[in-house]
Amino acid sequence: MARALITWGGWDGHQPDVVAALFAGWLREAGMEVEVTDTLTCFDDPARLEELSLIVPVWTMSEIGKEQAEHAAAAVAAGVGLAGCHGGMCDAFRANVTWQFMTGAQWVAHPGDDGVRYDVRMVSDDALVAGIGDFGVETEQYYLHIDPAVKVHAVCDFPLVEGPHSPNGPVQMPVVFTKRWGQGRVYYNALGHQANVIEHGPAAELMKRGLLWAAR
């Protein structure tokens, strides 16, 4: 049976425990064995990590040990999948560049904070987004610093809220992207400020597909 590890913690405002439970339910419904933990000591044993099919981090900010990050990166490079959303993956462990290199992006701002209304547009013909169609959300709009190697599947438009970024003119910001890290698949979805953003509708479908796509 395929095995997934979900580890959660960090800033409570992103409801990491609730999001972790949501993901665990989806993966179990898909037939996976799922371990859920609220500690990063799960990254201490590299041999155990490499036995997994999927790692799902749900950690906003916080700190990870250098060796823990290296163990996670080595496991993904060996073929373990990595998938996550919002701050739980790409605003985790801000001081660790190995983590940022592997995940493909780093949050830097959400102009307008929570409650911004914007559209998510599909921009690839990949099976990850096929048939979903564009949709609107009202939540934080993430401004990300992005690895140019990622494959973008969905975007949103900036600026919608005025700020120091506005004079640069309109830009398309990735919302859903994938990349490879060694033999491993990496999936990220910028939605998910809280569980209610991704627990239903197109956002949920995107996340379900991403989790299963990443898992080997």
mmCIF file of N, CA and C in Angstrom, residues 8-66:
data_model
loop_
_atom_site.group_PDB
_atom_site.id
_atom_site.type_symbol
_atom_site.label_atom_id
_atom_site.label_comp_id
_atom_site.label_asym_id
_atom_site.label_seq_id
_atom_site.Cartn_x
_atom_site.Cartn_y
_atom_site.Cartn_z
ATOM 1 N N TRP A 8 2.311 18.573 10.269
ATOM 2 C CA TRP A 8 1.690 19.890 10.391
ATOM 3 C C TRP A 8 2.187 20.621 11.631
ATOM 4 N N GLY A 9 2.121 21.951 11.533
ATOM 5 C CA GLY A 9 2.519 22.798 12.650
ATOM 6 C C GLY A 9 2.693 24.232 12.173
ATOM 7 N N GLY A 10 3.467 25.006 12.913
ATOM 8 C CA GLY A 10 3.680 26.399 12.541
ATOM 9 C C GLY A 10 2.520 27.289 12.941
ATOM 10 N N TRP A 11 2.309 28.360 12.163
ATOM 11 C CA TRP A 11 1.343 29.397 12.506
ATOM 12 C C TRP A 11 -0.080 28.845 12.562
ATOM 13 N N ASP A 12 -0.751 29.066 13.700
ATOM 14 C CA ASP A 12 -2.087 28.510 13.902
ATOM 15 C C ASP A 12 -3.139 29.126 12.990
ATOM 16 N N GLY A 13 -2.915 30.355 12.500
ATOM 17 C CA GLY A 13 -3.909 31.037 11.687
ATOM 18 C C GLY A 13 -4.261 30.322 10.402
ATOM 19 N N HIS A 14 -3.386 29.446 9.926
ATOM 20 C CA HIS A 14 -3.664 28.674 8.719
ATOM 21 C C HIS A 14 -4.339 27.330 9.020
ATOM 22 N N GLN A 15 -4.750 27.134 10.259
ATOM 23 C CA GLN A 15 -5.451 25.904 10.655
ATOM 24 C C GLN A 15 -4.715 24.642 10.193
ATOM 25 N N PRO A 16 -3.436 24.515 10.535
ATOM 26 C CA PRO A 16 -2.670 23.384 10.001
ATOM 27 C C PRO A 16 -3.229 22.025 10.399
ATOM 28 N N ASP A 17 -3.783 21.905 11.613
ATOM 29 C CA ASP A 17 -4.355 20.637 12.041
ATOM 30 C C ASP A 17 -5.590 20.270 11.228
ATOM 31 N N VAL A 18 -6.422 21.276 10.922
ATOM 32 C CA VAL A 18 -7.647 21.036 10.159
ATOM 33 C C VAL A 18 -7.311 20.685 8.709
ATOM 34 N N VAL A 19 -6.366 21.428 8.128
ATOM 35 C CA VAL A 19 -5.959 21.157 6.742
ATOM 36 C C VAL A 19 -5.312 19.775 6.642
ATOM 37 N N ALA A 20 -4.472 19.431 7.616
ATOM 38 C CA ALA A 20 -3.841 18.111 7.619
ATOM 39 C C ALA A 20 -4.890 17.003 7.663
ATOM 40 N N ALA A 21 -5.921 17.168 8.488
ATOM 41 C CA ALA A 21 -6.977 16.163 8.587
ATOM 42 C C ALA A 21 -7.757 16.055 7.279
ATOM 43 N N LEU A 22 -7.983 17.195 6.621
ATOM 44 C CA LEU A 22 -8.670 17.196 5.326
ATOM 45 C C LEU A 22 -7.880 16.391 4.305
ATOM 46 N N PHE A 23 -6.586 16.671 4.195
ATOM 47 C CA PHE A 23 -5.736 15.950 3.250
ATOM 48 C C PHE A 23 -5.681 14.455 3.585
ATOM 49 N N ALA A 24 -5.583 14.139 4.873
ATOM 50 C CA ALA A 24 -5.514 12.740 5.280
ATOM 51 C C ALA A 24 -6.759 11.983 4.847
ATOM 52 N N GLY A 25 -7.910 12.614 4.993
ATOM 53 C CA GLY A 25 -9.148 11.972 4.577
ATOM 54 C C GLY A 25 -9.178 11.692 3.090
ATOM 55 N N TRP A 26 -8.755 12.658 2.298
ATOM 56 C CA TRP A 26 -8.733 12.461 0.842
ATOM 57 C C TRP A 26 -7.805 11.322 0.460
ATOM 58 N N LEU A 27 -6.614 11.298 1.062
ATOM 59 C CA LEU A 27 -5.635 10.273 0.692
ATOM 60 C C LEU A 27 -6.090 8.887 1.129
ATOM 61 N N ARG A 28 -6.724 8.787 2.286
ATOM 62 C CA ARG A 28 -7.247 7.490 2.719
ATOM 63 C C ARG A 28 -8.373 7.022 1.804
ATOM 64 N N GLU A 29 -9.208 7.956 1.363
ATOM 65 C CA GLU A 29 -10.261 7.602 0.415
ATOM 66 C C GLU A 29 -9.675 7.070 -0.891
ATOM 67 N N ALA A 30 -8.483 7.548 -1.230
ATOM 68 C CA ALA A 30 -7.808 7.096 -2.449
ATOM 69 C C ALA A 30 -7.050 5.786 -2.249
ATOM 70 N N GLY A 31 -7.099 5.221 -1.034
ATOM 71 C CA GLY A 31 -6.485 3.928 -0.783
ATOM 72 C C GLY A 31 -5.082 3.980 -0.213
ATOM 73 N N MET A 32 -4.640 5.150 0.244
ATOM 74 C CA MET A 32 -3.294 5.262 0.791
ATOM 75 C C MET A 32 -3.288 5.070 2.299
ATOM 76 N N GLU A 33 -2.199 4.543 2.804
ATOM 77 C CA GLU A 33 -1.937 4.510 4.246
ATOM 78 C C GLU A 33 -1.351 5.857 4.642
ATOM 79 N N VAL A 34 -1.909 6.508 5.660
ATOM 80 C CA VAL A 34 -1.518 7.878 5.985
ATOM 81 C C VAL A 34 -1.084 7.990 7.445
ATOM 82 N N GLU A 35 0.086 8.587 7.646
ATOM 83 C CA GLU A 35 0.557 8.949 8.979
ATOM 84 C C GLU A 35 0.464 10.464 9.118
ATOM 85 N N VAL A 36 -0.116 10.932 10.209
ATOM 86 C CA VAL A 36 -0.225 12.363 10.480
ATOM 87 C C VAL A 36 0.533 12.659 11.761
ATOM 88 N N THR A 37 1.416 13.655 11.714
ATOM 89 C CA THR A 37 2.208 14.006 12.876
ATOM 90 C C THR A 37 2.318 15.518 12.999
ATOM 91 N N ASP A 38 2.499 16.004 14.230
ATOM 92 C CA ASP A 38 2.653 17.439 14.454
ATOM 93 C C ASP A 38 4.075 17.792 14.886
ATOM 94 N N THR A 39 5.024 17.029 14.388
ATOM 95 C CA THR A 39 6.424 17.273 14.696
ATOM 96 C C THR A 39 7.276 17.130 13.447
ATOM 97 N N LEU A 40 8.432 17.769 13.447
ATOM 98 C CA LEU A 40 9.376 17.639 12.345
ATOM 99 C C LEU A 40 10.410 16.543 12.585
ATOM 100 N N THR A 41 10.309 15.858 13.708
ATOM 101 C CA THR A 41 11.232 14.743 13.936
ATOM 102 C C THR A 41 10.998 13.613 12.931
ATOM 103 N N CYS A 42 9.868 13.665 12.228
ATOM 104 C CA CYS A 42 9.620 12.681 11.167
ATOM 105 C C CYS A 42 10.643 12.785 10.049
ATOM 106 N N PHE A 43 11.382 13.899 9.984
ATOM 107 C CA PHE A 43 12.411 14.075 8.967
ATOM 108 C C PHE A 43 13.803 13.661 9.456
ATOM 109 N N ASP A 44 13.865 13.090 10.641
ATOM 110 C CA ASP A 44 15.172 12.744 11.203
ATOM 111 C C ASP A 44 15.768 11.468 10.599
ATOM 112 N N ASP A 45 14.926 10.572 10.103
ATOM 113 C CA ASP A 45 15.374 9.260 9.630
ATOM 114 C C ASP A 45 15.272 9.205 8.106
ATOM 115 N N PRO A 46 16.363 9.396 7.389
ATOM 116 C CA PRO A 46 16.291 9.436 5.923
ATOM 117 C C PRO A 46 15.846 8.116 5.302
ATOM 118 N N ALA A 47 16.226 7.001 5.883
ATOM 119 C CA ALA A 47 15.832 5.708 5.324
ATOM 120 C C ALA A 47 14.315 5.526 5.401
ATOM 121 N N ARG A 48 13.717 5.961 6.475
ATOM 122 C CA ARG A 48 12.265 5.855 6.631
ATOM 123 C C ARG A 48 11.547 6.761 5.642
ATOM 124 N N LEU A 49 12.082 7.937 5.408
ATOM 125 C CA LEU A 49 11.460 8.857 4.451
ATOM 126 C C LEU A 49 11.438 8.268 3.049
ATOM 127 N N GLU A 50 12.504 7.600 2.679
ATOM 128 C CA GLU A 50 12.596 7.082 1.314
ATOM 129 C C GLU A 50 11.679 5.898 1.061
ATOM 130 N N GLU A 51 11.037 5.376 2.113
ATOM 131 C CA GLU A 51 10.052 4.314 1.950
ATOM 132 C C GLU A 51 8.655 4.859 1.628
ATOM 133 N N LEU A 52 8.498 6.189 1.708
ATOM 134 C CA LEU A 52 7.191 6.810 1.508
ATOM 135 C C LEU A 52 6.854 6.965 0.029
ATOM 136 N N SER A 53 5.576 7.174 -0.236
ATOM 137 C CA SER A 53 5.122 7.559 -1.568
ATOM 138 C C SER A 53 4.949 9.068 -1.678
ATOM 139 N N LEU A 54 4.633 9.716 -0.542
ATOM 140 C CA LEU A 54 4.267 11.133 -0.586
ATOM 141 C C LEU A 54 4.557 11.788 0.752
ATOM 142 N N ILE A 55 5.088 13.005 0.687
ATOM 143 C CA ILE A 55 5.249 13.877 1.859
ATOM 144 C C ILE A 55 4.366 15.096 1.652
ATOM 145 N N VAL A 56 3.554 15.423 2.661
ATOM 146 C CA VAL A 56 2.666 16.588 2.595
ATOM 147 C C VAL A 56 2.976 17.491 3.790
ATOM 148 N N PRO A 57 3.704 18.587 3.590
ATOM 149 C CA PRO A 57 3.982 19.508 4.684
ATOM 150 C C PRO A 57 2.849 20.519 4.852
ATOM 151 N N VAL A 58 2.477 20.788 6.098
ATOM 152 C CA VAL A 58 1.482 21.812 6.407
ATOM 153 C C VAL A 58 2.066 22.685 7.519
ATOM 154 N N TRP A 59 3.152 23.378 7.195
ATOM 155 C CA TRP A 59 3.898 24.185 8.165
ATOM 156 C C TRP A 59 4.076 25.601 7.623
ATOM 157 N N THR A 60 3.457 26.574 8.245
ATOM 158 C CA THR A 60 3.698 27.966 7.875
ATOM 159 C C THR A 60 4.769 28.548 8.789
ATOM 160 N N MET A 61 5.748 29.197 8.168
ATOM 161 C CA MET A 61 6.878 29.782 8.896
ATOM 162 C C MET A 61 7.594 28.687 9.685
ATOM 163 N N SER A 62 7.896 28.910 10.946
ATOM 164 C CA SER A 62 8.585 27.951 11.796
ATOM 165 C C SER A 62 10.025 27.753 11.305
ATOM 166 N N GLU A 63 10.713 26.799 11.883
ATOM 167 C CA GLU A 63 12.102 26.509 11.532
ATOM 168 C C GLU A 63 12.284 25.002 11.402
ATOM 169 N N ILE A 64 13.120 24.633 10.457
ATOM 170 C CA ILE A 64 13.456 23.230 10.249
ATOM 171 C C ILE A 64 14.964 23.077 10.395
ATOM 172 N N GLY A 65 15.386 21.975 10.966
ATOM 173 C CA GLY A 65 16.811 21.715 11.096
ATOM 174 C C GLY A 65 17.454 21.510 9.733
ATOM 175 N N LYS A 66 18.715 21.899 9.616
ATOM 176 C CA LYS A 66 19.411 21.757 8.340
ATOM 177 C C LYS A 66 19.387 20.319 7.846
#
